[in-house]
Amino acid sequence: MPRPIKWRNVCGLPENEKFGPIDKSDSERKFINMTVDEYETIRLIDLEGFTQVQCADQMNIARTTVQGIYTSARKKLAESLVNGSILTIKGGEYIIADGTGMGCRRGCKKCALRCKKKLQNTIEEENK
């Protein structure tokens, strides 16, 4: 029997799901798909400054798994930049953290903004 899937925690979906050159139509370009969990490792390690160990803890997976995901994601980014391919972000084995203990344990900027917006919405609703 195969091992059950271990879902990776992500703080949220990317605001944009497609990146690439703007000088040609989509039909003229090659597409590369990056999964949401690959996107999350790039965001946590390269943007937020997490170590691979911190990223693994955040996503609730092993460090060696993070290392493999991160290597794959960086290769896809490089291929998109160098070859002018269109990068799409979708799919993968992930769950979106809901802020009830399964979200950011270190307090990344994305979760902080989301929590701040939730708090503002709650205050606005209470004032109505």
Coordinates of N, CA and C in Angstrom, one line a residue:
M1 N 0.9 -1.2 0.0 CA 0.0 0.0 0.0 C 0.9 1.2 0.0
P2 N 0.6 2.2 -0.9 CA 1.4 3.4 -0.9 C 1.3 4.3 0.4
R3 N 2.3 5.0 0.6 CA 2.3 5.9 1.8 C 1.3 7.0 1.5
P4 N 0.5 7.4 2.6 CA -0.4 8.5 2.4 C 0.3 9.8 2.1
I5 N -0.4 10.7 1.4 CA 0.1 12.0 1.1 C 0.2 12.8 2.4
K6 N 1.3 13.5 2.5 CA 1.5 14.5 3.6 C 1.3 15.9 3.0
W7 N 0.2 16.5 3.4 CA -0.1 17.8 2.8 C 0.8 18.8 3.4
R8 N 1.2 19.7 2.5 CA 2.1 20.8 2.9 C 1.3 22.1 3.2
N9 N 1.6 22.7 4.4 CA 1.0 23.9 4.8 C 1.5 25.1 4.0
V10 N 0.6 25.9 3.4 CA 1.0 27.1 2.7 C 0.2 28.2 3.3
C11 N 0.8 29.4 3.3 CA 0.1 30.6 3.9 C -1.0 31.1 3.1
G12 N -1.0 30.9 1.8 CA -2.0 31.4 0.9 C -1.6 31.2 -0.6
L13 N -2.5 31.4 -1.5 CA -2.2 31.2 -2.9 C -1.6 32.5 -3.4
P14 N -0.8 32.4 -4.5 CA -0.2 33.6 -5.0 C -1.2 34.5 -5.6
E15 N -1.0 35.8 -5.6 CA -1.9 36.8 -6.1 C -2.0 36.7 -7.6
N16 N -0.9 36.4 -8.3 CA -0.8 36.2 -9.7 C -0.4 34.7 -10.0
E17 N -1.0 34.1 -10.9 CA -0.7 32.7 -11.2 C 0.1 32.5 -12.5
K18 N 0.3 33.6 -13.3 CA 1.0 33.4 -14.5 C 2.0 34.6 -14.7
F19 N 3.3 34.2 -15.0 CA 4.4 35.1 -15.2 C 5.1 34.8 -16.5
G20 N 5.6 35.8 -17.1 CA 6.4 35.5 -18.3 C 6.6 36.7 -19.2
P21 N 7.2 36.5 -20.4 CA 7.4 37.6 -21.3 C 6.1 38.2 -21.8
I22 N 6.1 39.5 -22.0 CA 4.9 40.2 -22.5 C 4.9 40.5 -23.9
D23 N 6.0 40.2 -24.6 CA 6.1 40.6 -26.0 C 5.5 39.7 -27.0
K24 N 5.1 38.5 -26.6 CA 4.5 37.5 -27.5 C 3.3 36.9 -26.9
S25 N 2.4 36.3 -27.7 CA 1.2 35.7 -27.2 C 1.5 34.4 -26.5
D26 N 0.6 33.9 -25.7 CA 0.7 32.7 -24.9 C 0.9 31.5 -25.9
S27 N 0.3 31.5 -27.0 CA 0.4 30.4 -27.9 C 1.8 30.2 -28.5
E28 N 2.6 31.3 -28.5 CA 4.0 31.2 -29.0 C 5.0 30.8 -28.0
R29 N 4.6 30.6 -26.8 CA 5.6 30.3 -25.7 C 5.4 29.0 -25.1
K30 N 6.4 28.4 -24.5 CA 6.4 27.2 -23.8 C 5.9 27.5 -22.4
F31 N 5.1 26.6 -21.8 CA 4.7 26.8 -20.4 C 5.4 25.9 -19.5
I32 N 5.7 26.4 -18.3 CA 6.3 25.6 -17.2 C 5.4 25.8 -16.0
N33 N 5.0 24.6 -15.4 CA 4.1 24.7 -14.2 C 4.9 24.5 -12.9
M34 N 4.8 25.5 -12.0 CA 5.3 25.4 -10.7 C 4.1 25.1 -9.8
T35 N 4.3 24.2 -8.9 CA 3.2 23.9 -7.9 C 3.2 24.9 -6.8
V36 N 2.1 25.0 -6.1 CA 1.9 25.9 -5.0 C 2.9 25.7 -3.9
D37 N 3.2 24.4 -3.6 CA 4.2 24.2 -2.6 C 5.6 24.6 -3.0
E38 N 5.9 24.5 -4.3 CA 7.2 25.0 -4.8 C 7.2 26.5 -4.6
Y39 N 6.1 27.2 -5.0 CA 6.0 28.6 -4.8 C 6.2 29.0 -3.4
E40 N 5.6 28.2 -2.5 CA 5.7 28.6 -1.0 C 7.2 28.4 -0.5
T41 N 7.9 27.4 -1.0 CA 9.3 27.3 -0.5 C 10.2 28.5 -1.0
I42 N 9.9 28.9 -2.3 CA 10.7 30.1 -2.8 C 10.3 31.3 -2.0
R43 N 9.0 31.5 -1.7 CA 8.6 32.6 -0.9 C 9.2 32.6 0.5
L44 N 9.1 31.5 1.2 CA 9.6 31.4 2.5 C 11.2 31.6 2.6
I45 N 11.9 30.9 1.8 CA 13.3 30.8 1.8 C 13.9 32.1 1.2
D46 N 13.5 32.5 0.0 CA 14.2 33.6 -0.7 C 13.6 34.9 -0.3
L47 N 12.3 35.0 0.0 CA 11.7 36.3 0.3 C 11.7 36.6 1.8
E48 N 11.2 35.6 2.6 CA 11.1 35.8 4.0 C 12.3 35.5 4.8
G49 N 13.3 34.9 4.1 CA 14.6 34.6 4.8 C 14.6 33.4 5.7
F50 N 13.7 32.5 5.6 CA 13.7 31.3 6.4 C 14.8 30.4 6.0
T51 N 15.3 29.6 6.9 CA 16.3 28.5 6.6 C 15.4 27.4 6.1
Q52 N 16.1 26.4 5.5 CA 15.3 25.2 5.1 C 14.7 24.5 6.2
V53 N 15.3 24.5 7.4 CA 14.7 23.8 8.6 C 13.5 24.6 9.0
Q54 N 13.6 25.9 9.1 CA 12.4 26.7 9.4 C 11.3 26.6 8.4
C55 N 11.6 26.5 7.1 CA 10.6 26.3 6.1 C 10.0 25.0 6.3
A56 N 10.7 23.9 6.6 CA 10.2 22.6 6.8 C 9.2 22.6 7.9
D57 N 9.6 23.3 9.0 CA 8.7 23.3 10.2 C 7.4 24.1 9.8
Q58 N 7.6 25.2 9.1 CA 6.4 26.0 8.7 C 5.4 25.2 7.8
M59 N 6.0 24.4 6.9 CA 5.2 23.6 6.0 C 4.8 22.3 6.5
N60 N 5.3 21.9 7.7 CA 5.0 20.6 8.3 C 5.5 19.4 7.5
I61 N 6.7 19.5 6.9 CA 7.3 18.4 6.2 C 8.7 18.3 6.6
A62 N 9.4 17.3 6.1 CA 10.8 17.1 6.4 C 11.7 18.1 5.7
R63 N 12.9 18.3 6.2 CA 13.8 19.3 5.6 C 14.3 18.7 4.3
T64 N 14.5 17.4 4.2 CA 15.0 16.9 2.9 C 13.9 17.0 1.8
T65 N 12.6 17.0 2.2 CA 11.5 17.2 1.3 C 11.6 18.7 0.8
V66 N 11.8 19.6 1.7 CA 11.9 21.0 1.4 C 13.1 21.2 0.4
Q67 N 14.2 20.6 0.7 CA 15.3 20.7 -0.2 C 15.0 20.3 -1.6
G68 N 14.3 19.2 -1.8 CA 13.9 18.7 -3.1 C 13.0 19.6 -3.8
I69 N 12.0 20.1 -3.1 CA 11.0 21.0 -3.6 C 11.6 22.3 -4.0
Y70 N 12.5 22.8 -3.2 CA 13.2 24.1 -3.4 C 14.1 24.0 -4.7
T71 N 14.8 22.9 -4.8 CA 15.7 22.7 -6.0 C 14.9 22.7 -7.3
S72 N 13.8 22.0 -7.2 CA 12.9 21.9 -8.4 C 12.3 23.3 -8.7
A73 N 11.9 24.0 -7.7 CA 11.3 25.4 -8.0 C 12.3 26.3 -8.6
R74 N 13.6 26.3 -8.1 CA 14.6 27.2 -8.6 C 14.9 26.8 -10.0
K75 N 15.0 25.5 -10.3 CA 15.2 25.1 -11.7 C 14.1 25.7 -12.7
K76 N 12.9 25.6 -12.2 CA 11.8 26.1 -13.0 C 11.9 27.6 -13.2
L77 N 12.2 28.3 -12.2 CA 12.4 29.8 -12.3 C 13.5 30.1 -13.2
A78 N 14.6 29.4 -13.1 CA 15.7 29.7 -14.0 C 15.4 29.4 -15.5
E79 N 14.7 28.3 -15.7 CA 14.3 27.9 -17.1 C 13.3 29.0 -17.7
S80 N 12.4 29.5 -16.8 CA 11.5 30.5 -17.3 C 12.2 31.8 -17.7
L81 N 13.1 32.2 -16.8 CA 13.9 33.5 -17.1 C 14.8 33.3 -18.3
V82 N 15.6 32.3 -18.3 CA 16.6 32.1 -19.4 C 15.9 31.8 -20.7
N83 N 14.9 31.0 -20.8 CA 14.3 30.6 -22.0 C 13.1 31.4 -22.4
G84 N 12.7 32.3 -21.6 CA 11.5 33.1 -21.9 C 10.2 32.3 -21.9
S85 N 10.1 31.3 -21.0 CA 8.9 30.5 -20.9 C 7.9 31.1 -20.0
I86 N 6.7 30.8 -20.1 CA 5.6 31.3 -19.2 C 5.5 30.4 -18.0
L87 N 5.6 31.0 -16.8 CA 5.6 30.2 -15.6 C 4.2 30.3 -15.0
T88 N 3.5 29.2 -14.8 CA 2.2 29.2 -14.2 C 2.3 28.5 -12.8
I89 N 1.6 28.9 -11.9 CA 1.6 28.4 -10.5 C 0.2 27.8 -10.2
K90 N 0.2 26.5 -10.1 CA -1.1 25.8 -9.8 C -0.8 24.3 -9.4
G91 N -1.7 23.7 -8.7 CA -1.5 22.3 -8.3 C -0.6 22.1 -7.1
G92 N -0.4 20.8 -6.9 CA 0.5 20.4 -5.8 C -0.2 19.8 -4.6
E93 N 0.5 19.4 -3.6 CA -0.1 18.7 -2.5 C 0.0 19.7 -1.3
Y94 N -1.0 20.5 -1.1 CA -1.0 21.5 -0.1 C -2.3 21.8 0.5
I95 N -2.3 22.4 1.7 CA -3.5 22.9 2.3 C -3.2 24.3 2.7
I96 N -4.2 25.2 2.6 CA -4.0 26.6 3.0 C -4.2 26.7 4.5
A97 N -3.2 27.3 5.2 CA -3.3 27.5 6.6 C -4.4 28.4 6.9
D98 N -5.2 28.1 7.9 CA -6.3 29.0 8.3 C -6.1 29.9 9.4
G99 N -4.9 29.9 10.0 CA -4.7 30.8 11.1 C -5.1 30.3 12.5
T100 N -5.5 29.0 12.5 CA -5.9 28.4 13.8 C -4.9 27.5 14.3
G101 N -3.6 27.9 14.3 CA -2.6 27.1 14.8 C -1.8 26.4 13.7
M102 N -2.3 26.3 12.5 CA -1.6 25.6 11.5 C -0.9 26.6 10.5
G103 N -0.9 27.8 10.8 CA -0.3 28.8 10.0 C 1.1 29.1 10.3
C104 N 1.5 30.3 10.0 CA 2.9 30.7 10.3 C 3.2 30.6 11.7
R105 N 4.3 29.9 12.0 CA 4.7 29.8 13.4 C 5.8 30.8 13.7
R106 N 6.3 31.4 12.6 CA 7.4 32.4 12.8 C 6.9 33.8 12.5
G107 N 5.7 33.9 11.9 CA 5.1 35.2 11.6 C 5.6 35.9 10.4
C108 N 5.4 35.2 9.2 CA 5.9 35.8 8.0 C 5.0 37.0 7.6
K109 N 5.5 37.8 6.7 CA 4.8 39.1 6.3 C 3.4 38.8 5.7
K110 N 3.3 37.7 4.9 CA 2.0 37.4 4.3 C 1.0 37.1 5.3
C111 N 1.3 36.3 6.3 CA 0.3 35.9 7.3 C 0.0 37.1 8.2
A112 N 1.0 37.9 8.5 CA 0.8 39.1 9.3 C -0.2 40.1 8.6
L113 N -0.1 40.2 7.3 CA -1.0 41.1 6.5 C -2.4 40.5 6.5
R114 N -2.5 39.2 6.3 CA -3.8 38.5 6.3 C -4.5 38.6 7.6
C115 N -3.7 38.4 8.7 CA -4.3 38.5 10.1 C -4.8 40.0 10.3
K116 N -4.0 40.9 9.9 CA -4.3 42.3 10.1 C -5.6 42.7 9.3
K117 N -5.8 42.1 8.1 CA -7.0 42.4 7.3 C -8.2 41.7 7.9
K118 N -8.0 40.5 8.5 CA -9.1 39.8 9.2 C -9.6 40.6 10.4
L119 N -8.6 41.1 11.1 CA -8.9 41.9 12.3 C -9.7 43.2 11.9
Q120 N -9.2 43.9 10.9 CA -9.9 45.1 10.4 C -11.3 44.8 9.9
N121 N -11.5 43.7 9.2 CA -12.8 43.3 8.8 C -13.7 43.0 10.0
T122 N -13.2 42.3 11.0 CA -14.0 42.0 12.2 C -14.4 43.3 12.9
I123 N -13.5 44.2 13.0 CA -13.8 45.5 13.7 C -14.8 46.2 12.9
E124 N -14.7 46.3 11.6 CA -15.7 47.0 10.7 C -17.1 46.3 10.8
E125 N -17.1 45.0 10.9 CA -18.4 44.3 11.0 C -19.1 44.6 12.4
E126 N -18.3 44.7 13.4 CA -18.8 44.9 14.8 C -19.3 46.4 14.9
N127 N -18.7 47.3 14.1 CA -19.1 48.7 14.2 C -20.4 49.0 13.4
K128 N -20.8 48.0 12.5 CA -22.0 48.3 11.7 C -23.2 48.1 12.5

